[in-house]
């Protein structure tokens, strides 16, 4: 599979033409899945030492969970995420189930198995 990182200001423009672009790139690289993902930055959690250094508050969009949620939305882009369940097992490992919109399921049906192994 091929994952292309796009700068955040250009992501909306890429998503407008993403279906055509992905189709053409998948023809060119036969047998490979192509996905566009926004290039996001995760800022570390402020601690006592870094609080004095950083005068600004950390934005919500730069937190770890926010970046991971946005990454998941980018991976399944043409389809909308309608639900998400997180199951924490006794050993501490997590199983994340993502429910996608049934109406647009045909758009991403061929990539579901790939996404299953990716996450």
mmCIF file of C-alpha atoms in Angstrom:
data_model
loop_
_atom_site.group_PDB
_atom_site.id
_atom_site.type_symbol
_atom_site.label_atom_id
_atom_site.label_comp_id
_atom_site.label_asym_id
_atom_site.label_seq_id
_atom_site.Cartn_x
_atom_site.Cartn_y
_atom_site.Cartn_z
ATOM 1 C CA UNK A 1 0.000 0.000 0.000
ATOM 2 C CA UNK A 2 1.034 3.595 -0.588
ATOM 3 C CA UNK A 3 0.314 6.326 1.945
ATOM 4 C CA UNK A 4 0.854 9.888 0.751
ATOM 5 C CA UNK A 5 1.277 12.579 3.408
ATOM 6 C CA UNK A 6 -0.243 15.905 2.379
ATOM 7 C CA UNK A 7 0.405 19.249 4.139
ATOM 8 C CA UNK A 8 -2.600 20.252 6.225
ATOM 9 C CA UNK A 9 -3.478 23.451 4.304
ATOM 10 C CA UNK A 10 -3.707 21.418 1.057
ATOM 11 C CA UNK A 11 -5.675 18.455 2.471
ATOM 12 C CA UNK A 12 -9.161 19.809 1.664
ATOM 13 C CA UNK A 13 -8.143 20.475 -1.934
ATOM 14 C CA UNK A 14 -6.778 16.933 -2.251
ATOM 15 C CA UNK A 15 -9.956 15.446 -0.778
ATOM 16 C CA UNK A 16 -12.046 17.121 -3.484
ATOM 17 C CA UNK A 17 -10.162 15.258 -6.221
ATOM 18 C CA UNK A 18 -9.185 12.242 -4.137
ATOM 19 C CA UNK A 19 -11.503 9.671 -5.750
ATOM 20 C CA UNK A 20 -10.213 10.358 -9.272
ATOM 21 C CA UNK A 21 -6.615 10.651 -8.127
ATOM 22 C CA UNK A 22 -6.725 7.407 -6.146
ATOM 23 C CA UNK A 23 -8.296 5.563 -9.082
ATOM 24 C CA UNK A 24 -5.555 6.750 -11.462
ATOM 25 C CA UNK A 25 -2.724 6.002 -9.015
ATOM 26 C CA UNK A 26 -4.095 2.525 -8.268
ATOM 27 C CA UNK A 27 -4.125 1.834 -12.023
ATOM 28 C CA UNK A 28 -0.521 2.983 -12.292
ATOM 29 C CA UNK A 29 0.668 1.000 -9.253
ATOM 30 C CA UNK A 30 -1.403 -2.123 -9.889
ATOM 31 C CA UNK A 31 -2.310 -4.153 -6.835
ATOM 32 C CA UNK A 32 -1.474 -1.374 -4.354
ATOM 33 C CA UNK A 33 -3.892 0.699 -2.299
ATOM 34 C CA UNK A 34 -3.314 4.467 -2.319
ATOM 35 C CA UNK A 35 -4.383 6.713 0.559
ATOM 36 C CA UNK A 36 -3.957 10.397 1.349
ATOM 37 C CA UNK A 37 -3.311 11.420 4.946
ATOM 38 C CA UNK A 38 -2.860 14.872 6.451
ATOM 39 C CA UNK A 39 0.573 15.600 7.893
ATOM 40 C CA UNK A 40 -0.269 16.455 11.491
ATOM 41 C CA UNK A 41 1.987 17.243 14.431
ATOM 42 C CA UNK A 42 1.597 15.863 17.953
ATOM 43 C CA UNK A 43 2.758 18.229 20.686
ATOM 44 C CA UNK A 44 3.899 16.654 23.969
ATOM 45 C CA UNK A 45 1.774 16.940 27.064
ATOM 46 C CA UNK A 46 2.852 19.958 29.132
ATOM 47 C CA UNK A 47 4.773 19.073 32.290
ATOM 48 C CA UNK A 48 6.068 21.254 35.134
ATOM 49 C CA UNK A 49 9.351 21.885 33.333
ATOM 50 C CA UNK A 50 7.883 22.658 29.920
ATOM 51 C CA UNK A 51 5.050 24.825 31.235
ATOM 52 C CA UNK A 52 7.307 27.839 31.779
ATOM 53 C CA UNK A 53 9.015 27.361 28.408
ATOM 54 C CA UNK A 54 5.778 27.215 26.401
ATOM 55 C CA UNK A 55 3.817 30.404 26.840
ATOM 56 C CA UNK A 56 0.960 29.171 24.687
ATOM 57 C CA UNK A 57 -1.529 26.501 25.572
ATOM 58 C CA UNK A 58 -1.417 23.274 23.545
ATOM 59 C CA UNK A 59 -4.277 23.288 20.997
ATOM 60 C CA UNK A 60 -6.758 20.425 21.098
ATOM 61 C CA UNK A 61 -5.948 19.525 17.484
ATOM 62 C CA UNK A 62 -2.328 18.725 18.417
ATOM 63 C CA UNK A 63 -3.122 16.170 21.137
ATOM 64 C CA UNK A 64 -2.316 12.506 20.615
ATOM 65 C CA UNK A 65 -5.914 11.265 20.581
ATOM 66 C CA UNK A 66 -7.086 14.064 18.305
ATOM 67 C CA UNK A 67 -4.337 13.358 15.774
ATOM 68 C CA UNK A 68 -5.073 9.611 15.815
ATOM 69 C CA UNK A 69 -8.812 10.214 15.324
ATOM 70 C CA UNK A 70 -8.128 12.566 12.423
ATOM 71 C CA UNK A 71 -5.720 10.032 10.898
ATOM 72 C CA UNK A 72 -8.425 7.369 11.015
ATOM 73 C CA UNK A 73 -10.890 9.738 9.328
ATOM 74 C CA UNK A 74 -8.332 10.474 6.599
ATOM 75 C CA UNK A 75 -7.781 6.766 5.949
ATOM 76 C CA UNK A 76 -11.483 6.075 5.336
ATOM 77 C CA UNK A 77 -12.137 9.521 3.792
ATOM 78 C CA UNK A 78 -14.970 9.095 1.289
ATOM 79 C CA UNK A 79 -16.917 7.200 3.964
ATOM 80 C CA UNK A 80 -18.093 8.786 7.195
ATOM 81 C CA UNK A 81 -17.384 7.195 10.584
ATOM 82 C CA UNK A 82 -20.695 6.761 12.422
ATOM 83 C CA UNK A 83 -19.479 4.929 15.516
ATOM 84 C CA UNK A 84 -16.412 3.831 17.391
ATOM 85 C CA UNK A 85 -16.088 1.275 20.177
ATOM 86 C CA UNK A 86 -12.932 0.682 22.211
ATOM 87 C CA UNK A 87 -12.641 -2.546 24.166
ATOM 88 C CA UNK A 88 -9.840 -2.766 26.707
ATOM 89 C CA UNK A 89 -8.844 -6.341 27.525
ATOM 90 C CA UNK A 90 -7.554 -7.502 30.907
ATOM 91 C CA UNK A 91 -3.946 -7.472 29.719
ATOM 92 C CA UNK A 92 -4.264 -3.783 28.761
ATOM 93 C CA UNK A 93 -4.412 -4.228 24.982
ATOM 94 C CA UNK A 94 -7.105 -2.350 23.096
ATOM 95 C CA UNK A 95 -9.434 -3.492 20.327
ATOM 96 C CA UNK A 96 -10.927 -0.609 18.353
ATOM 97 C CA UNK A 97 -14.055 -1.242 16.274
ATOM 98 C CA UNK A 98 -14.976 1.479 13.801
ATOM 99 C CA UNK A 99 -18.479 1.552 12.297
ATOM 100 C CA UNK A 100 -18.712 3.099 8.832
ATOM 101 C CA UNK A 101 -21.734 4.531 7.026
ATOM 102 C CA UNK A 102 -23.714 1.739 5.301
ATOM 103 C CA UNK A 103 -24.784 3.937 2.361
ATOM 104 C CA UNK A 104 -21.213 4.570 1.186
ATOM 105 C CA UNK A 105 -19.835 1.134 2.001
ATOM 106 C CA UNK A 106 -19.261 0.234 -1.674
ATOM 107 C CA UNK A 107 -16.715 3.085 -2.019
ATOM 108 C CA UNK A 108 -14.284 1.532 0.443
ATOM 109 C CA UNK A 109 -15.253 -2.151 0.424
ATOM 110 C CA UNK A 110 -12.053 -3.228 -1.362
ATOM 111 C CA UNK A 111 -9.866 -1.460 1.239
ATOM 112 C CA UNK A 112 -11.553 -2.753 4.404
ATOM 113 C CA UNK A 113 -9.273 -5.775 4.734
ATOM 114 C CA UNK A 114 -6.206 -3.566 4.307
ATOM 115 C CA UNK A 115 -7.459 -1.134 6.958
ATOM 116 C CA UNK A 116 -8.088 -4.052 9.303
ATOM 117 C CA UNK A 117 -4.414 -4.982 9.247
ATOM 118 C CA UNK A 118 -3.160 -1.385 9.173
ATOM 119 C CA UNK A 119 -4.626 -0.288 12.498
#
